PDB file of C-alpha atoms in Angstrom:
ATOM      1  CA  UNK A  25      -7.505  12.787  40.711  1.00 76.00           C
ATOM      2  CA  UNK A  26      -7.561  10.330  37.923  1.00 86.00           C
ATOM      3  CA  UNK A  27      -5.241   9.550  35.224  1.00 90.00           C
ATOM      4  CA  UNK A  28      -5.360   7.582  32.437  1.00 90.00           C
ATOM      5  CA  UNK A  29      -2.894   5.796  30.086  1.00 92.00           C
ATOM      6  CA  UNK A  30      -3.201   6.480  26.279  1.00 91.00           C
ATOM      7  CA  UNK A  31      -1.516   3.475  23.466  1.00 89.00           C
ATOM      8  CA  UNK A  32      -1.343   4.758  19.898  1.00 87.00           C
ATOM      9  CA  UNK A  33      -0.232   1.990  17.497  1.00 83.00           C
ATOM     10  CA  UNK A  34       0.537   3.080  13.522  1.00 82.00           C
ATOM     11  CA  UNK A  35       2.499   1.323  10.910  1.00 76.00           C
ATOM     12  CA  UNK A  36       4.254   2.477   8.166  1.00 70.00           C
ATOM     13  CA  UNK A  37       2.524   0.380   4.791  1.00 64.00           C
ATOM     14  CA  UNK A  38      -0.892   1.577   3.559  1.00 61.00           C
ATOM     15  CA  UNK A  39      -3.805  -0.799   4.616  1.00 61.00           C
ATOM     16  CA  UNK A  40      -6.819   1.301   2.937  1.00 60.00           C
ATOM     17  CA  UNK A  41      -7.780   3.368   6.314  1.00 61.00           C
ATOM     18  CA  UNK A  42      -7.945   0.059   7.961  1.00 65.00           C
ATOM     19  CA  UNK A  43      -5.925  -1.058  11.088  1.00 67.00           C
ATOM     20  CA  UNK A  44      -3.734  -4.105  10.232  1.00 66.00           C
ATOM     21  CA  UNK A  45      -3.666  -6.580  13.054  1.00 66.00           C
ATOM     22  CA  UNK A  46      -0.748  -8.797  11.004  1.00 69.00           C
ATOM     23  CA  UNK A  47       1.731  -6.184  10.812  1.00 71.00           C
ATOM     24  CA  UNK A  48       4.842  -6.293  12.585  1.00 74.00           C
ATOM     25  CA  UNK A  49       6.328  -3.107  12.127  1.00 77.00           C
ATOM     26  CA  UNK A  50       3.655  -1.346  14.473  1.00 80.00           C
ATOM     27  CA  UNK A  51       5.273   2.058  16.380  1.00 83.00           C
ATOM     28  CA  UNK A  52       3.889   2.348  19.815  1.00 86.00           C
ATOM     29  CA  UNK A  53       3.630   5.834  21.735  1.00 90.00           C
ATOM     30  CA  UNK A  54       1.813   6.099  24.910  1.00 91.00           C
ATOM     31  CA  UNK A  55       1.514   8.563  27.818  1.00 92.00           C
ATOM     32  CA  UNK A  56       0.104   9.177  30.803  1.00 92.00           C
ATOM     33  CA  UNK A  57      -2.369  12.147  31.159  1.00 90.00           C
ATOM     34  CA  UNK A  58      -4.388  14.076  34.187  1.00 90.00           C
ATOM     35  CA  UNK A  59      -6.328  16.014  31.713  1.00 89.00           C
ATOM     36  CA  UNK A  60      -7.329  16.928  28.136  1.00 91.00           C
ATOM     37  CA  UNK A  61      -5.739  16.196  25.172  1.00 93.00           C
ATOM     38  CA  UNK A  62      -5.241  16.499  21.713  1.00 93.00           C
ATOM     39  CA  UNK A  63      -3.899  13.108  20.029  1.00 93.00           C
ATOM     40  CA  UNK A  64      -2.301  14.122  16.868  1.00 92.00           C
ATOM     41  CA  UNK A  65       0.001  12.534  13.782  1.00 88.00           C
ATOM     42  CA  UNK A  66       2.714  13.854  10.919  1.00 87.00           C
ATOM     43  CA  UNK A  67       3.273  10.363   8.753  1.00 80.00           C
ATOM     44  CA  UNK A  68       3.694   7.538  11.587  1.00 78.00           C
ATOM     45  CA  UNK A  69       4.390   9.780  14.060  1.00 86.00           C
ATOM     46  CA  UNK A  70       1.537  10.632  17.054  1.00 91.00           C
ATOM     47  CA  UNK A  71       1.698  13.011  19.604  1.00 93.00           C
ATOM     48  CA  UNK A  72      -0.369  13.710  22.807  1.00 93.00           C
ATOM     49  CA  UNK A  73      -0.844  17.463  22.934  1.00 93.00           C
ATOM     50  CA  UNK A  74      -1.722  19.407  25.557  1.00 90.00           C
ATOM     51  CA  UNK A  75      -3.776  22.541  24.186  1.00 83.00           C
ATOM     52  CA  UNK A  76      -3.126  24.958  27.144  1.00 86.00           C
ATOM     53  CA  UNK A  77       0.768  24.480  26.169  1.00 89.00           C
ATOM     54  CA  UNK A  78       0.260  26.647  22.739  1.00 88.00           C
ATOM     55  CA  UNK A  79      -0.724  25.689  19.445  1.00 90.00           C
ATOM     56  CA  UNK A  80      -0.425  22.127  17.810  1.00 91.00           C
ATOM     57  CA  UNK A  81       3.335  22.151  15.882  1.00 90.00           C
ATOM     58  CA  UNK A  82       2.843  22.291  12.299  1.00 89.00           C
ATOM     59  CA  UNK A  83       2.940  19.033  10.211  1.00 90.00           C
ATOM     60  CA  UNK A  84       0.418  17.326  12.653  1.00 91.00           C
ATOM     61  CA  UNK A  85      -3.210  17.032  11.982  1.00 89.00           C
ATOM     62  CA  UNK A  86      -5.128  16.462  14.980  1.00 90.00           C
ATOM     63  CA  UNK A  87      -6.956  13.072  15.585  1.00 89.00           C
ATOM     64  CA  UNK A  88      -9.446  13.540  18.049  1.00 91.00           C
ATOM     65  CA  UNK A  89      -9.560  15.177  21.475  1.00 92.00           C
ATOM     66  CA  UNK A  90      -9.248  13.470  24.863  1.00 92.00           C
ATOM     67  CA  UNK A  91     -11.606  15.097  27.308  1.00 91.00           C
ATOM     68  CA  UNK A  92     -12.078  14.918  31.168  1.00 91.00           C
ATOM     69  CA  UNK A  93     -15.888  15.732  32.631  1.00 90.00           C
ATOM     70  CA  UNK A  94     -16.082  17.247  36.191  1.00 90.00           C
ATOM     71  CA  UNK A  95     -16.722  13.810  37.672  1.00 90.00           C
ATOM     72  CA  UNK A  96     -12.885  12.431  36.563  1.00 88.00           C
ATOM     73  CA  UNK A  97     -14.299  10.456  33.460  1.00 90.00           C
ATOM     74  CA  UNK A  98     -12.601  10.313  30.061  1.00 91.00           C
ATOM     75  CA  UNK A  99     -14.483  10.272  26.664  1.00 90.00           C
ATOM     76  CA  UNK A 100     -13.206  11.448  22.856  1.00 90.00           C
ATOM     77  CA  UNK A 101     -14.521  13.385  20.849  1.00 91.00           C
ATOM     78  CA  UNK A 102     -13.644  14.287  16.759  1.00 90.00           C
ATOM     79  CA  UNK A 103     -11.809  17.060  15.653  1.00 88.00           C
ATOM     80  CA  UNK A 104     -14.098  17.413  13.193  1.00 84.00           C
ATOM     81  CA  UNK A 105     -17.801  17.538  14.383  1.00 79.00           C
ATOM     82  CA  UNK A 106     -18.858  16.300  10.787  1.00 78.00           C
ATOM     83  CA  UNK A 107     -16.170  13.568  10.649  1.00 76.00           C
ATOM     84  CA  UNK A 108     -17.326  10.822  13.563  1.00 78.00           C
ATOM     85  CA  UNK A 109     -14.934   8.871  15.254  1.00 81.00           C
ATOM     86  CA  UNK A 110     -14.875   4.987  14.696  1.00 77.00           C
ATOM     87  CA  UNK A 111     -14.533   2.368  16.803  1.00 74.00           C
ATOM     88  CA  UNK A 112     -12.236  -0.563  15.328  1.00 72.00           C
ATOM     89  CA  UNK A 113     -13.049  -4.210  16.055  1.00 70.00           C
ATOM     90  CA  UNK A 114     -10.938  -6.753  15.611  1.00 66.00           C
ATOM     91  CA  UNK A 115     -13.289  -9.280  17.733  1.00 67.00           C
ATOM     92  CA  UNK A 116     -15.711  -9.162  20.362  1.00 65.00           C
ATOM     93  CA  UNK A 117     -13.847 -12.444  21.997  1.00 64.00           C
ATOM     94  CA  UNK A 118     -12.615 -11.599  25.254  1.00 61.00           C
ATOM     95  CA  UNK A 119      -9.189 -14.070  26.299  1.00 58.00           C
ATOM     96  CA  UNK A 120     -10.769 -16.652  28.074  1.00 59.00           C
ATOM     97  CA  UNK A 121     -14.043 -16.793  25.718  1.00 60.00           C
ATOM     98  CA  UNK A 122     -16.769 -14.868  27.294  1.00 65.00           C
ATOM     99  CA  UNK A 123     -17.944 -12.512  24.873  1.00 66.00           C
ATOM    100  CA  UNK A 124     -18.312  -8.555  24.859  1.00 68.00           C
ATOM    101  CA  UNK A 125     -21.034  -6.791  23.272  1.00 70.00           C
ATOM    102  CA  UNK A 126     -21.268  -3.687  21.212  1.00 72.00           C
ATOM    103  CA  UNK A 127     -24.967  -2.644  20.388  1.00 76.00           C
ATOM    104  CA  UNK A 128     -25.828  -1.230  17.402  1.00 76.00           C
ATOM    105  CA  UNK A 129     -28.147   1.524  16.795  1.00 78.00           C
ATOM    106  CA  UNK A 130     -29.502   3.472  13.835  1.00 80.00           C
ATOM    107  CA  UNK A 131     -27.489   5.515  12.524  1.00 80.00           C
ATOM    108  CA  UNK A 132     -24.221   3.144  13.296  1.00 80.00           C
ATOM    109  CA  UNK A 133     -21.673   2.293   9.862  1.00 77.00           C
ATOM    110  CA  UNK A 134     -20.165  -1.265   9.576  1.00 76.00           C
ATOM    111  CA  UNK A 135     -17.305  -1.516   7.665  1.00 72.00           C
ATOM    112  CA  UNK A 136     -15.961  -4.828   6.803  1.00 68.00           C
ATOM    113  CA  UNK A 137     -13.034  -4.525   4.865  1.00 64.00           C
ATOM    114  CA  UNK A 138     -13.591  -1.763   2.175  1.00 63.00           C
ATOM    115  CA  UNK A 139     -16.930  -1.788   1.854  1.00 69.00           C
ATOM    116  CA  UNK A 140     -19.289   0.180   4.079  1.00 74.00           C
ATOM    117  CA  UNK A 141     -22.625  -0.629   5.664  1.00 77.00           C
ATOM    118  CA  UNK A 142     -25.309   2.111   7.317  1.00 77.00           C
ATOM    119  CA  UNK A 143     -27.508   0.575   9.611  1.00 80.00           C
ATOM    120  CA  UNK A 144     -31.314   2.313   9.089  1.00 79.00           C
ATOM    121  CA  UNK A 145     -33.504   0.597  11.249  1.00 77.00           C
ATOM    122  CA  UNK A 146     -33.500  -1.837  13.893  1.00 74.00           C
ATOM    123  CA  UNK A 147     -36.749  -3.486  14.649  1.00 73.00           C
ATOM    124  CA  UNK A 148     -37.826  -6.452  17.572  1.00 69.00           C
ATOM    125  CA  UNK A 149     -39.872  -8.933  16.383  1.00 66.00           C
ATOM    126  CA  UNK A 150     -41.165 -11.745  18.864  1.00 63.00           C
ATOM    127  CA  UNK A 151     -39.091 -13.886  20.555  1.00 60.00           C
ATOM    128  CA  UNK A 152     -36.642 -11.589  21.211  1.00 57.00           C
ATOM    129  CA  UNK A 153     -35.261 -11.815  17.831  1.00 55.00           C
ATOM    130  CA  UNK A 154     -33.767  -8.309  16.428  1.00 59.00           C
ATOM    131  CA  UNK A 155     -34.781  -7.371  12.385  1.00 58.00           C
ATOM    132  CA  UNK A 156     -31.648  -5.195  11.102  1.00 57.00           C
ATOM    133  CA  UNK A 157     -32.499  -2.965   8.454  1.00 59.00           C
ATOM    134  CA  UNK A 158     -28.727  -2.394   6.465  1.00 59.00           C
ATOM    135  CA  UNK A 159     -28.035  -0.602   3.348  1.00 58.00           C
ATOM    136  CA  UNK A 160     -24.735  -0.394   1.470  1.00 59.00           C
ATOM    137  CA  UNK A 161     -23.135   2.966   1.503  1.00 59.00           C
ATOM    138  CA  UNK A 162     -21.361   4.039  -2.142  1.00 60.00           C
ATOM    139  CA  UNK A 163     -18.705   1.788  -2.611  1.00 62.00           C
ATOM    140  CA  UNK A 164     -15.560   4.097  -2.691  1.00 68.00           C
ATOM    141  CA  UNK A 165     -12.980   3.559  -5.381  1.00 76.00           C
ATOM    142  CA  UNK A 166      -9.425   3.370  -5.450  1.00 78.00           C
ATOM    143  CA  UNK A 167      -7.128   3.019  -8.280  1.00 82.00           C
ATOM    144  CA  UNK A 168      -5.332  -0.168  -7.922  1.00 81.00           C
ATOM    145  CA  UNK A 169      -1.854   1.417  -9.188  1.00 81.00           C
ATOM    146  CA  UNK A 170      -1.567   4.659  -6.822  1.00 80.00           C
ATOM    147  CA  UNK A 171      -3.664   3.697  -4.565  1.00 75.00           C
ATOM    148  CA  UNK A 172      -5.045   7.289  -4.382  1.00 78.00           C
ATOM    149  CA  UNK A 173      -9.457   7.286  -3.334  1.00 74.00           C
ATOM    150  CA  UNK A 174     -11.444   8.883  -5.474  1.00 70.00           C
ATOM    151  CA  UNK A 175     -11.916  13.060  -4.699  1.00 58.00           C
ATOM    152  CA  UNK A 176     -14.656  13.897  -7.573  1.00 51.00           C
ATOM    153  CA  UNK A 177     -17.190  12.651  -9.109  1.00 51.00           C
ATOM    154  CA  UNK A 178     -16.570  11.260 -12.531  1.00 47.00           C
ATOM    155  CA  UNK A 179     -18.812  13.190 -14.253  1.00 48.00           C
ATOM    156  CA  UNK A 180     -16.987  16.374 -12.647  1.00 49.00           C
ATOM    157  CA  UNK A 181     -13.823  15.105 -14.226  1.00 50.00           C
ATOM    158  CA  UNK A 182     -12.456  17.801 -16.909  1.00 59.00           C
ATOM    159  CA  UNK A 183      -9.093  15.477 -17.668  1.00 67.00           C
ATOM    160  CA  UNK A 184      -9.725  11.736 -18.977  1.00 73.00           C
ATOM    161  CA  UNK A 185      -6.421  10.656 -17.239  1.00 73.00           C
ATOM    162  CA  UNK A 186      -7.962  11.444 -14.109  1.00 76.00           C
ATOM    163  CA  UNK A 187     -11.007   9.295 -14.511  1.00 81.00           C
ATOM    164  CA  UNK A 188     -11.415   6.003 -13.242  1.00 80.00           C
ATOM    165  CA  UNK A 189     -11.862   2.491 -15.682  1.00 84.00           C
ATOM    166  CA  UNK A 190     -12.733  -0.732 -15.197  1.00 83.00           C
ATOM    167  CA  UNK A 191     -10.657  -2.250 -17.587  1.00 82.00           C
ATOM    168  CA  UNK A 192     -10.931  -5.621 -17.494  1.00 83.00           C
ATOM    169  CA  UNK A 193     -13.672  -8.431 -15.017  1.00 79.00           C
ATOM    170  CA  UNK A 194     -11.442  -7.463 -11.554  1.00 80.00           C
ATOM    171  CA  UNK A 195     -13.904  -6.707  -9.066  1.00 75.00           C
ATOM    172  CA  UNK A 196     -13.196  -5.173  -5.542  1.00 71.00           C
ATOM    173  CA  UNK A 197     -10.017  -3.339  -4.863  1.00 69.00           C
ATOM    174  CA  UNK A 198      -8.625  -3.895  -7.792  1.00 76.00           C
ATOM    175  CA  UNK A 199     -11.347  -3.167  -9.793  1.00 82.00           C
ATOM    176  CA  UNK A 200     -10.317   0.612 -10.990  1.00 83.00           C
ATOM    177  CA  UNK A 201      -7.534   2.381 -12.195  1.00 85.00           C
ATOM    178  CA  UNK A 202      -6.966   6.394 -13.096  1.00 85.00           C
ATOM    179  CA  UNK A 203      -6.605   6.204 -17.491  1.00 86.00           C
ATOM    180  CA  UNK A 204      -3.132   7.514 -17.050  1.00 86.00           C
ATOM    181  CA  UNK A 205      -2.291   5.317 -14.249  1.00 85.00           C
ATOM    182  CA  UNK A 206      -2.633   2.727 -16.445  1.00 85.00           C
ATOM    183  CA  UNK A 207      -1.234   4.430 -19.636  1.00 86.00           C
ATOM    184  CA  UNK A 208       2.074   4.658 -17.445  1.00 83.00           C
ATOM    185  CA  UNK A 209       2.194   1.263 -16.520  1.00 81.00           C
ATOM    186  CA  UNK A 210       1.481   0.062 -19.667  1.00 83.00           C
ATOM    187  CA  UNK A 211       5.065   2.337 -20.826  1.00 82.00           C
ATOM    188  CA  UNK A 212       6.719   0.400 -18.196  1.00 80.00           C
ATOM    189  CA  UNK A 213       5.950  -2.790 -19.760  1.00 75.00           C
ATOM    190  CA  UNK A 214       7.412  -1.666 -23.221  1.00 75.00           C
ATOM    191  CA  UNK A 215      10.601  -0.863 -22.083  1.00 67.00           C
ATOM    192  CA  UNK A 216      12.869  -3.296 -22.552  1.00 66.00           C
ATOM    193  CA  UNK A 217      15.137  -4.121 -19.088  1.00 58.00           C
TER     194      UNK A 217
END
């Protein structure tokens, strides 16, 4: 019977959804597991579940599921079966240079740093060389103040404070902010000390 040996790494400041390689306040759980899981999280906290032990304890949202096949492989699979799992890379450098490869295939999402790329099309032209046919998914935005994504559409929006402005030539992450975000901060910065 195999086993296999789980890591889970989080950290405690807010790095957009993306894993940050610099930090140094990562949190380390790991176990050792014979069988299915559930890998699950409350804040910075993970857990390793196992599902025939009763229900997951409340606060956690499960991750994804760790699954064993009849022939003693391991694979994950997502919670949610419209919410794919994605695979972080921080390079395809192994340690003494040779390099790995990950091929990608329609359907596959690139992210590189906030913004999002869907890969349509791959086509082989001669020589071996490979045509990649990428579009740019909807650029997501975030205000720059709370930090909170965007959950409607603006149009949707019923309250002005909770729309999103460019107010000035920023471009990127810092490009939006919620009106009242920036009504507050604005406050602040009458106030004398």
């Amino acid at each position: 019977m195999k086993n296999i040996k789980v890591k889970a790494f989080t950290w405690a400041k807010d790095s957009h959804k993306l894993f940050d390689y610099e930090s140094s306040s990562l949190v380390l759980t790991k176990t050792v597991s014979a069988g299915n899981l559930v890998i699950a999280r409350s804040n910075n906290e993970v857990i390793f579940h196992d599902s025939t032990k009763g229900e997951l304890p409340q606060n956690y949202t499960a991750l994804c599921n760790l699954n064993k096949d009849t022939e003693d492989r391991f694979y994950l699979t997502s919670v949610n079966s419209t919410v794919p799992l994605k695979l972080a890379i921080r390079s395809l450098n192994k340690a003494k240079g040779n390099k790995q490869i990950y091929q990608l295939k329609a359907g596959d999402k690139i992210q590189i740093g906030r913004v999002e790329y869907f890969v349509r099309e791959i086509k082989c032209e001669k020589d071996g060389l490979t045509k990649m046919d990428v579009e740019e998914t909807k650029e997501s935005k975030n205000c720059r103040i709370c930090l909170e994504d965007e959950e409607i559409e603006d149009s949707d929006i019923q309250d002005i404070d909770k729309a999103f402005i460019s107010p000035c030539r920023c471009k990127g992450t810092s490009k939006y902010v919620h009106v009242n975000c920036l009504k507050n901060w604005m406050k602040s910065k009458k106030q004398p000390p």
